[in-house]
mmCIF file of C-alpha atoms in Angstrom:
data_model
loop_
_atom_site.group_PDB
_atom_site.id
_atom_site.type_symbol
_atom_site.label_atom_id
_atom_site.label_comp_id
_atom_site.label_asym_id
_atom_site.label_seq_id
_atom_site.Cartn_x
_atom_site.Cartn_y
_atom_site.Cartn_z
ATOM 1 C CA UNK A 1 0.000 0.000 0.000
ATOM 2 C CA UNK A 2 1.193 3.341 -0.741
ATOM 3 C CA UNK A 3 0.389 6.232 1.494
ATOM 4 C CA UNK A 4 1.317 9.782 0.731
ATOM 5 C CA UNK A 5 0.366 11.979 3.988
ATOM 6 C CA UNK A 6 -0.155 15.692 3.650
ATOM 7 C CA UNK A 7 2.718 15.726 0.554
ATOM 8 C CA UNK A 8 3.615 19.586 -0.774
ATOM 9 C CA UNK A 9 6.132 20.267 -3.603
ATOM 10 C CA UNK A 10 6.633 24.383 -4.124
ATOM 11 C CA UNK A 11 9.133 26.233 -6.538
ATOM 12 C CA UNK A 12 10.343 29.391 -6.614
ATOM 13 C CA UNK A 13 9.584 31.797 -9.876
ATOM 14 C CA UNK A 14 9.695 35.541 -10.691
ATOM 15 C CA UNK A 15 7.104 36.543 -8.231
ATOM 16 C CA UNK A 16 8.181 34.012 -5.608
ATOM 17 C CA UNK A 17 7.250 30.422 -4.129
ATOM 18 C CA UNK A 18 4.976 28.701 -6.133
ATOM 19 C CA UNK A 19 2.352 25.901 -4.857
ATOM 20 C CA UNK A 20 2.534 23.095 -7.321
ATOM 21 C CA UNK A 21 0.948 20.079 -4.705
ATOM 22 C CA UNK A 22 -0.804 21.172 -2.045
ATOM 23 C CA UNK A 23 -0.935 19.278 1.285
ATOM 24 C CA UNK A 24 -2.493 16.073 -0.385
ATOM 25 C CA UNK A 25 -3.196 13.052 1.294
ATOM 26 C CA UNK A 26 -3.684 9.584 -0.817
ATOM 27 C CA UNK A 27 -4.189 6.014 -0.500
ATOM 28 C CA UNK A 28 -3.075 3.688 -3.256
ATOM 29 C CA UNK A 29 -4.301 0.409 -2.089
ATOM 30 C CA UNK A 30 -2.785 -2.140 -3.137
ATOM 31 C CA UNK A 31 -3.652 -4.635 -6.188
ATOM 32 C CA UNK A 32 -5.517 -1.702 -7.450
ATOM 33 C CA UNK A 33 -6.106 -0.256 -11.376
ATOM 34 C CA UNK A 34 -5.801 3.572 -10.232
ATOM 35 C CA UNK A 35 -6.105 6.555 -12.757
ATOM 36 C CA UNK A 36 -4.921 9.719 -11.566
ATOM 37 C CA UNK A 37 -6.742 12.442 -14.051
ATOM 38 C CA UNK A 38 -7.296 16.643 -14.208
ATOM 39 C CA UNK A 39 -6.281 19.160 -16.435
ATOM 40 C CA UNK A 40 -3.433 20.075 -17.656
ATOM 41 C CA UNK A 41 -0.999 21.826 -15.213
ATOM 42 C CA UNK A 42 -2.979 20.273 -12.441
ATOM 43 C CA UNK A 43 0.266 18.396 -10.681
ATOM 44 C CA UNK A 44 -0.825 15.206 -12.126
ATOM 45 C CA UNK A 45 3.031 14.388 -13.582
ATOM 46 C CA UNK A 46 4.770 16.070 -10.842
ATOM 47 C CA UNK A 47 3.398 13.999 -8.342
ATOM 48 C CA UNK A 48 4.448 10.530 -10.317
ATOM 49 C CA UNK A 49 7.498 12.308 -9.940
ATOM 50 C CA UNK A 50 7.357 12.873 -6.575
ATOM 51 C CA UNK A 51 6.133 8.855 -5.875
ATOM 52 C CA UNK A 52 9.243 7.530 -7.900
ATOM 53 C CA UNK A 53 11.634 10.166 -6.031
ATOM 54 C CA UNK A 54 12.571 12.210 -9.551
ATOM 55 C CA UNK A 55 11.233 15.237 -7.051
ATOM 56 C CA UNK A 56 11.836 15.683 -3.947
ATOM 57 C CA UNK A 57 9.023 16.624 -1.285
ATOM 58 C CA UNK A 58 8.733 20.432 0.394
ATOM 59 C CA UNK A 59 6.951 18.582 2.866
ATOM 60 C CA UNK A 60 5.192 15.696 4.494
ATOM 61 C CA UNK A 61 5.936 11.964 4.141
ATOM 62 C CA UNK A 62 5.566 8.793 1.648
ATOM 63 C CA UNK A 63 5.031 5.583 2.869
ATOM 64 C CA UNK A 64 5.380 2.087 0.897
ATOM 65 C CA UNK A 65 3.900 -0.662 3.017
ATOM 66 C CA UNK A 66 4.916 0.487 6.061
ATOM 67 C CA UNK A 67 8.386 1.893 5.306
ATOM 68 C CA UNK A 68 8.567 5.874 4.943
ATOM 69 C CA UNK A 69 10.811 6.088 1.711
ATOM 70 C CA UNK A 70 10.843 10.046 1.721
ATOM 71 C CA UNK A 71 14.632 10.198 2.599
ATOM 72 C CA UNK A 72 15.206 7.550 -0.014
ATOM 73 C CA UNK A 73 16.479 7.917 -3.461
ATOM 74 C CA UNK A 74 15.028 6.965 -6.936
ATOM 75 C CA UNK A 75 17.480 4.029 -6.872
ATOM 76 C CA UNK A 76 16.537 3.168 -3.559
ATOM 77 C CA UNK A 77 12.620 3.061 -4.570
ATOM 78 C CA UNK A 78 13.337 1.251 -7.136
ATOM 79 C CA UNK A 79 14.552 -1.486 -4.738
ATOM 80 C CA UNK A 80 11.707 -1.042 -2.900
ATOM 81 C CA UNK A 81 9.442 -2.036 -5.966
ATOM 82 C CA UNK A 82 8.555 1.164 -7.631
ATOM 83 C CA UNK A 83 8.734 0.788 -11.364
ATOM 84 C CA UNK A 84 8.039 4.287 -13.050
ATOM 85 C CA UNK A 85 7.440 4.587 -17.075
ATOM 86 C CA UNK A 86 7.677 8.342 -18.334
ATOM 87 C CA UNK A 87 5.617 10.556 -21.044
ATOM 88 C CA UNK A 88 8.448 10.127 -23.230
ATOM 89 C CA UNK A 89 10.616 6.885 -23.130
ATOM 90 C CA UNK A 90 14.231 7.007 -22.944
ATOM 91 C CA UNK A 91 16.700 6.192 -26.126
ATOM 92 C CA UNK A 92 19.511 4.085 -25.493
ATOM 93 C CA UNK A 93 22.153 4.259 -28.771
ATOM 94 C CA UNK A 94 24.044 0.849 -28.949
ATOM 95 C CA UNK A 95 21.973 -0.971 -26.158
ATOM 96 C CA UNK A 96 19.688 -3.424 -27.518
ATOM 97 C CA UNK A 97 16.043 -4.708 -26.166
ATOM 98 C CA UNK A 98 17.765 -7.813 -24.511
ATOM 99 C CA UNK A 99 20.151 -5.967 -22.964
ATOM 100 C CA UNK A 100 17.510 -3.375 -21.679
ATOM 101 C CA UNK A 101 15.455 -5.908 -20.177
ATOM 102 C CA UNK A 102 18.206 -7.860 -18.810
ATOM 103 C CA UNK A 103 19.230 -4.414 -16.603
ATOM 104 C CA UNK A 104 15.886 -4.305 -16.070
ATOM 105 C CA UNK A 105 15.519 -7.583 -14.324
ATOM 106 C CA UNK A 106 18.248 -7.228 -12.912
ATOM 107 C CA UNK A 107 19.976 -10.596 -13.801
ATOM 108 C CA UNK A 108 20.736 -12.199 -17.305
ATOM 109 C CA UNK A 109 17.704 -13.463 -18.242
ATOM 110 C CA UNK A 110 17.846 -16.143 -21.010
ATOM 111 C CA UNK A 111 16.287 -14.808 -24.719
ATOM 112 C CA UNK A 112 13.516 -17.203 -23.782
ATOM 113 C CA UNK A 113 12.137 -15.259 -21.095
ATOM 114 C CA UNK A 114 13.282 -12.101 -22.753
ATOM 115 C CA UNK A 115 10.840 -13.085 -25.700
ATOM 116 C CA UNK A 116 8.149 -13.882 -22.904
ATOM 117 C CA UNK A 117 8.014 -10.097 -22.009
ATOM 118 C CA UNK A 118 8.260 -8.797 -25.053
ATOM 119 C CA UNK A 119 4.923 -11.328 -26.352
ATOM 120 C CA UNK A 120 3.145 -9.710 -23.109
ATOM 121 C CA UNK A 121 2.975 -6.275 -24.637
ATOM 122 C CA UNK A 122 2.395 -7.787 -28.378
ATOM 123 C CA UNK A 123 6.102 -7.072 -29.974
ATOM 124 C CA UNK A 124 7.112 -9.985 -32.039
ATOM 125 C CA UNK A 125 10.065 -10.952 -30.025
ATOM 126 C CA UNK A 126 12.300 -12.137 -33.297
ATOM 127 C CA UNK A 127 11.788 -8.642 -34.883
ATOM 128 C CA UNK A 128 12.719 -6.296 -31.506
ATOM 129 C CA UNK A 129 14.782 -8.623 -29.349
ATOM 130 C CA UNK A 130 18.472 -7.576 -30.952
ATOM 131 C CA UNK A 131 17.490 -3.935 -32.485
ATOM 132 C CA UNK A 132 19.178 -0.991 -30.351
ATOM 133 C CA UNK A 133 16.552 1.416 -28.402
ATOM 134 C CA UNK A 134 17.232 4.265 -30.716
ATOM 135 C CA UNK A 135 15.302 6.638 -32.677
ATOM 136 C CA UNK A 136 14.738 3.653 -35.254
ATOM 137 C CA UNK A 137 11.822 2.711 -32.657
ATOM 138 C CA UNK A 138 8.247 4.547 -33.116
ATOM 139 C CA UNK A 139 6.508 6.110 -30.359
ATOM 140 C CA UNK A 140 4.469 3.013 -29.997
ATOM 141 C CA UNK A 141 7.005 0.782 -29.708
ATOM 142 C CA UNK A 142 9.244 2.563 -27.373
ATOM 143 C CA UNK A 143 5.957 2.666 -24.611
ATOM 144 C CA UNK A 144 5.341 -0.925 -24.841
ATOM 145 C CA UNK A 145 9.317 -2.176 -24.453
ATOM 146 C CA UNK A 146 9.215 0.322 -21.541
ATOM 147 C CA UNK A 147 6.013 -1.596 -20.322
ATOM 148 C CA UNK A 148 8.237 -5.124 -20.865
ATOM 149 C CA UNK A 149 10.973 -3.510 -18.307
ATOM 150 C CA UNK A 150 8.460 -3.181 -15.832
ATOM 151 C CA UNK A 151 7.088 -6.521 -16.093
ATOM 152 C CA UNK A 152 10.685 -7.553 -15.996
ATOM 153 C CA UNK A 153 11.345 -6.140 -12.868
ATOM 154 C CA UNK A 154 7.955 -7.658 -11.186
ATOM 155 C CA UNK A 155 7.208 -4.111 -9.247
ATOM 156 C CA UNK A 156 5.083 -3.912 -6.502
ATOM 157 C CA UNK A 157 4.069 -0.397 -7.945
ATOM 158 C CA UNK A 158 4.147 0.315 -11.566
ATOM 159 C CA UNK A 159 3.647 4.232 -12.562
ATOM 160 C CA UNK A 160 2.617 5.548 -16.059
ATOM 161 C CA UNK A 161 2.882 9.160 -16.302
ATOM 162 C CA UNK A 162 0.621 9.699 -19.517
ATOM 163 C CA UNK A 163 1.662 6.268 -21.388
ATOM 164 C CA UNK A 164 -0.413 7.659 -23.991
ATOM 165 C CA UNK A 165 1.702 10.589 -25.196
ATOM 166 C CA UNK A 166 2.977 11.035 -28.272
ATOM 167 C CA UNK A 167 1.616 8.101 -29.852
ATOM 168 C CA UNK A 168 -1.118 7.423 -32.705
ATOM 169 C CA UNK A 169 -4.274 5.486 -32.528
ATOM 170 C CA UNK A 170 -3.366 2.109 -33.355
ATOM 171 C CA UNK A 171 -0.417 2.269 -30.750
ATOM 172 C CA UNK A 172 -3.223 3.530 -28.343
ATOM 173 C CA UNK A 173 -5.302 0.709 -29.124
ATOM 174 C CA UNK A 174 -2.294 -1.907 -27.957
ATOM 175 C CA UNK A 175 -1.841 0.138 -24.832
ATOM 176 C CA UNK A 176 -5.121 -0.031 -23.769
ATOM 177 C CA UNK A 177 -4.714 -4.006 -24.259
ATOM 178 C CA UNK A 178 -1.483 -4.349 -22.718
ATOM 179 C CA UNK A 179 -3.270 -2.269 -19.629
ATOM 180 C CA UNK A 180 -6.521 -4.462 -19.496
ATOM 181 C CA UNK A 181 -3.944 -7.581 -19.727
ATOM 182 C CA UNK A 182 -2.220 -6.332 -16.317
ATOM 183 C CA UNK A 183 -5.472 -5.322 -14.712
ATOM 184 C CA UNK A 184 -6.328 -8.648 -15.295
ATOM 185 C CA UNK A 185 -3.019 -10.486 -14.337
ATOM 186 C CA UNK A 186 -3.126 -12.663 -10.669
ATOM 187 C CA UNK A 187 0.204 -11.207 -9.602
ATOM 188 C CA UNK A 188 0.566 -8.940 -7.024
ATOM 189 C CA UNK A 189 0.773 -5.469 -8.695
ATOM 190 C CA UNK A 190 -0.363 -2.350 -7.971
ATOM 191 C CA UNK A 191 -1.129 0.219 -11.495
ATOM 192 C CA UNK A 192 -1.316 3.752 -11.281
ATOM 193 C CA UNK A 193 -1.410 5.829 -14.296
ATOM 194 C CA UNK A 194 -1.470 9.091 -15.053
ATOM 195 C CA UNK A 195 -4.135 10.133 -17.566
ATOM 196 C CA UNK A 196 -7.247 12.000 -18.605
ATOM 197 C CA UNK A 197 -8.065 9.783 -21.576
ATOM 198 C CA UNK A 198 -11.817 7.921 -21.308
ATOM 199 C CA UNK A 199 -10.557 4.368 -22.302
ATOM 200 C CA UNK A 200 -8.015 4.631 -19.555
ATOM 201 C CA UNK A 201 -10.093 5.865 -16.941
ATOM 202 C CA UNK A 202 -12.709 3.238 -18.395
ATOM 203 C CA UNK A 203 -10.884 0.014 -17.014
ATOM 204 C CA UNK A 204 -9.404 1.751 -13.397
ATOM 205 C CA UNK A 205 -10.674 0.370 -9.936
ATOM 206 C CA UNK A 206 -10.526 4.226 -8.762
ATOM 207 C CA UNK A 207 -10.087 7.491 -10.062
ATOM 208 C CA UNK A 208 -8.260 10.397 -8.094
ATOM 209 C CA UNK A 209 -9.070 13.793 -9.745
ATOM 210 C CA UNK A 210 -6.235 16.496 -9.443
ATOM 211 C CA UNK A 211 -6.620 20.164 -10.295
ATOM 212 C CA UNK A 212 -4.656 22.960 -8.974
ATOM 213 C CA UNK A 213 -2.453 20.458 -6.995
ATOM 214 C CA UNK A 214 -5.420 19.783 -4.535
ATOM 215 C CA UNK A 215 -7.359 16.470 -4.963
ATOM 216 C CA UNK A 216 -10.773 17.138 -5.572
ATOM 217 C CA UNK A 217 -12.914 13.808 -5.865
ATOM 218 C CA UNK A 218 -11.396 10.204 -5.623
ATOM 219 C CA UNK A 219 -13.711 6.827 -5.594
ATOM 220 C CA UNK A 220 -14.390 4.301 -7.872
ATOM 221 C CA UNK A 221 -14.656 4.478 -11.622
ATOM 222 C CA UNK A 222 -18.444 4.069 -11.010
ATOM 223 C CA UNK A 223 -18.628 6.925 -8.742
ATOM 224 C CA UNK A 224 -16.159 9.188 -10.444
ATOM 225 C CA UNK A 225 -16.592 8.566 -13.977
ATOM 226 C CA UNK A 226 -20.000 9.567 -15.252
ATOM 227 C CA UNK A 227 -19.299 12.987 -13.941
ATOM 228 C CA UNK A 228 -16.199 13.915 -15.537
ATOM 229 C CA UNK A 229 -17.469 12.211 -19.176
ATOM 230 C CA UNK A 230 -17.172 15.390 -21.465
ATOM 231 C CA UNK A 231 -15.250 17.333 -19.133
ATOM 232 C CA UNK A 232 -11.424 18.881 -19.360
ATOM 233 C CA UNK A 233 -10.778 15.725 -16.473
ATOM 234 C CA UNK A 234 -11.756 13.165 -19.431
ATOM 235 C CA UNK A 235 -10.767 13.740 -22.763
ATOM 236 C CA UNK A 236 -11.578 11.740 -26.112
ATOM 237 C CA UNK A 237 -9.095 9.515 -27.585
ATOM 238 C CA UNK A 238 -9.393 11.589 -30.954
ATOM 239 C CA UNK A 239 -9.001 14.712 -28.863
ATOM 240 C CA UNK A 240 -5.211 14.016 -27.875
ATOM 241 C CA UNK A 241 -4.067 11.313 -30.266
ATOM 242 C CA UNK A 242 -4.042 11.174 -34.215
#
């Protein structure tokens, strides 16, 4: 269970100190689909940040099952089970797939169970498993090798800060699979995601809404959702991605 207890993040600008997250206080249970959503500017991305320890708090405390890991680094979450995907995925010139999930794991796995991950987010292992993560890679594919790293490291807490940026449609499409696959899966995972896109919210066991770095409303997608339909807190997939 993650527990983030009256957590603040302010920078200074031009005219001063400026409130990005304001004394919020969440509960990711664990096991739990949870979609974070708002509008733009809202704090949504710098609190992932702030959970996988990119950011460091003004104030309060953050709490993985049990253990406060304020104090610790993002190397140190990571130990801890934090696995953290961001908007844009990282290029790696001269490392290949293999290698990537094999740091990823954290041991050298064989190209069998390489393959394995890479079939669980619908890449054609022959095709990917020796190609270097460079800008030959589309949007698309770059989200869903990222996704394979995380399953490679079997986190306790996996964090998508907007998985769907930057990519088209049919991408979109295999995300949303790839998600409903891990909602799905027995293991013992926890998924929160960062997103105001309807078919993501769609399949979450809660929604948090964020605006202005203050939560607003948080319950489950049955209680959250038909409110926000049509609103700036749930956007169209044609509306962001084309």
């Amino acid at each position: 269970m993650l527990e983030l207890k009256n957590i603040s993040f302010n920078i200074e600008d031009g005219d001063g100190k400026a409130e990005i997250i304001r004394d919020i206080s969440l509960t990711i249970p664990d096991n739990k689909f949870v979609v974070i959503t708002g509008p733009n500017g809202g704090g949504k991305s710098t609190l992932a940040r702030l959970i996988a320890g990119i950011c460091p708090l003004s104030s309060g405390k953050i709490v993985l099952d049990g253990t406060d890991i304020t104090g610790m680094s993002i190397t140190e979450r990571a130990r801890m089970g934090i696995g953290f995907a961001f908007q844009q995925p990282v290029r790696f010139k001269g490392l290949t797939v293999l290698d990537l999930l094999r740091i990823a794991a954290g041991t050298k796995i064989s190209v069998c169970q390489a393959c394995d991950y890479l079939s669980e987010v619908g890449l054609c292992a022959k095709e990917y498993i020796d190609r270097e993560v460079n800008s030959s890679l589309s949007g698309g594919e770059l989200k869903r090798i990222e996704i394979a790293t995380i399953l490679a490291r079997d986190v306790k807490l996996a964090v998508f800060d907007e998985p769907e940026a930057g990519i088209d449609l049919w991408s979109f499409n295999n995300l949303i699979r790839i998600f409903e696959k891990m909602r799905s899966s027995d293991k013992n995972r926890t998924i929160l995601v960062i997103s105001h896109q309807e078919r993501i919210l769609n399949i979450a066991d809660e929604i948090v809404v964020l605006a202005d770095g203050k939560i607003l409303k948080q319950g489950s997608k049955d209680e959250i959702l038909p409110d926000i339909i049509g609103t700036q807190y749930a956007a169209g997939v044609c509306s962001r991605i084309g």
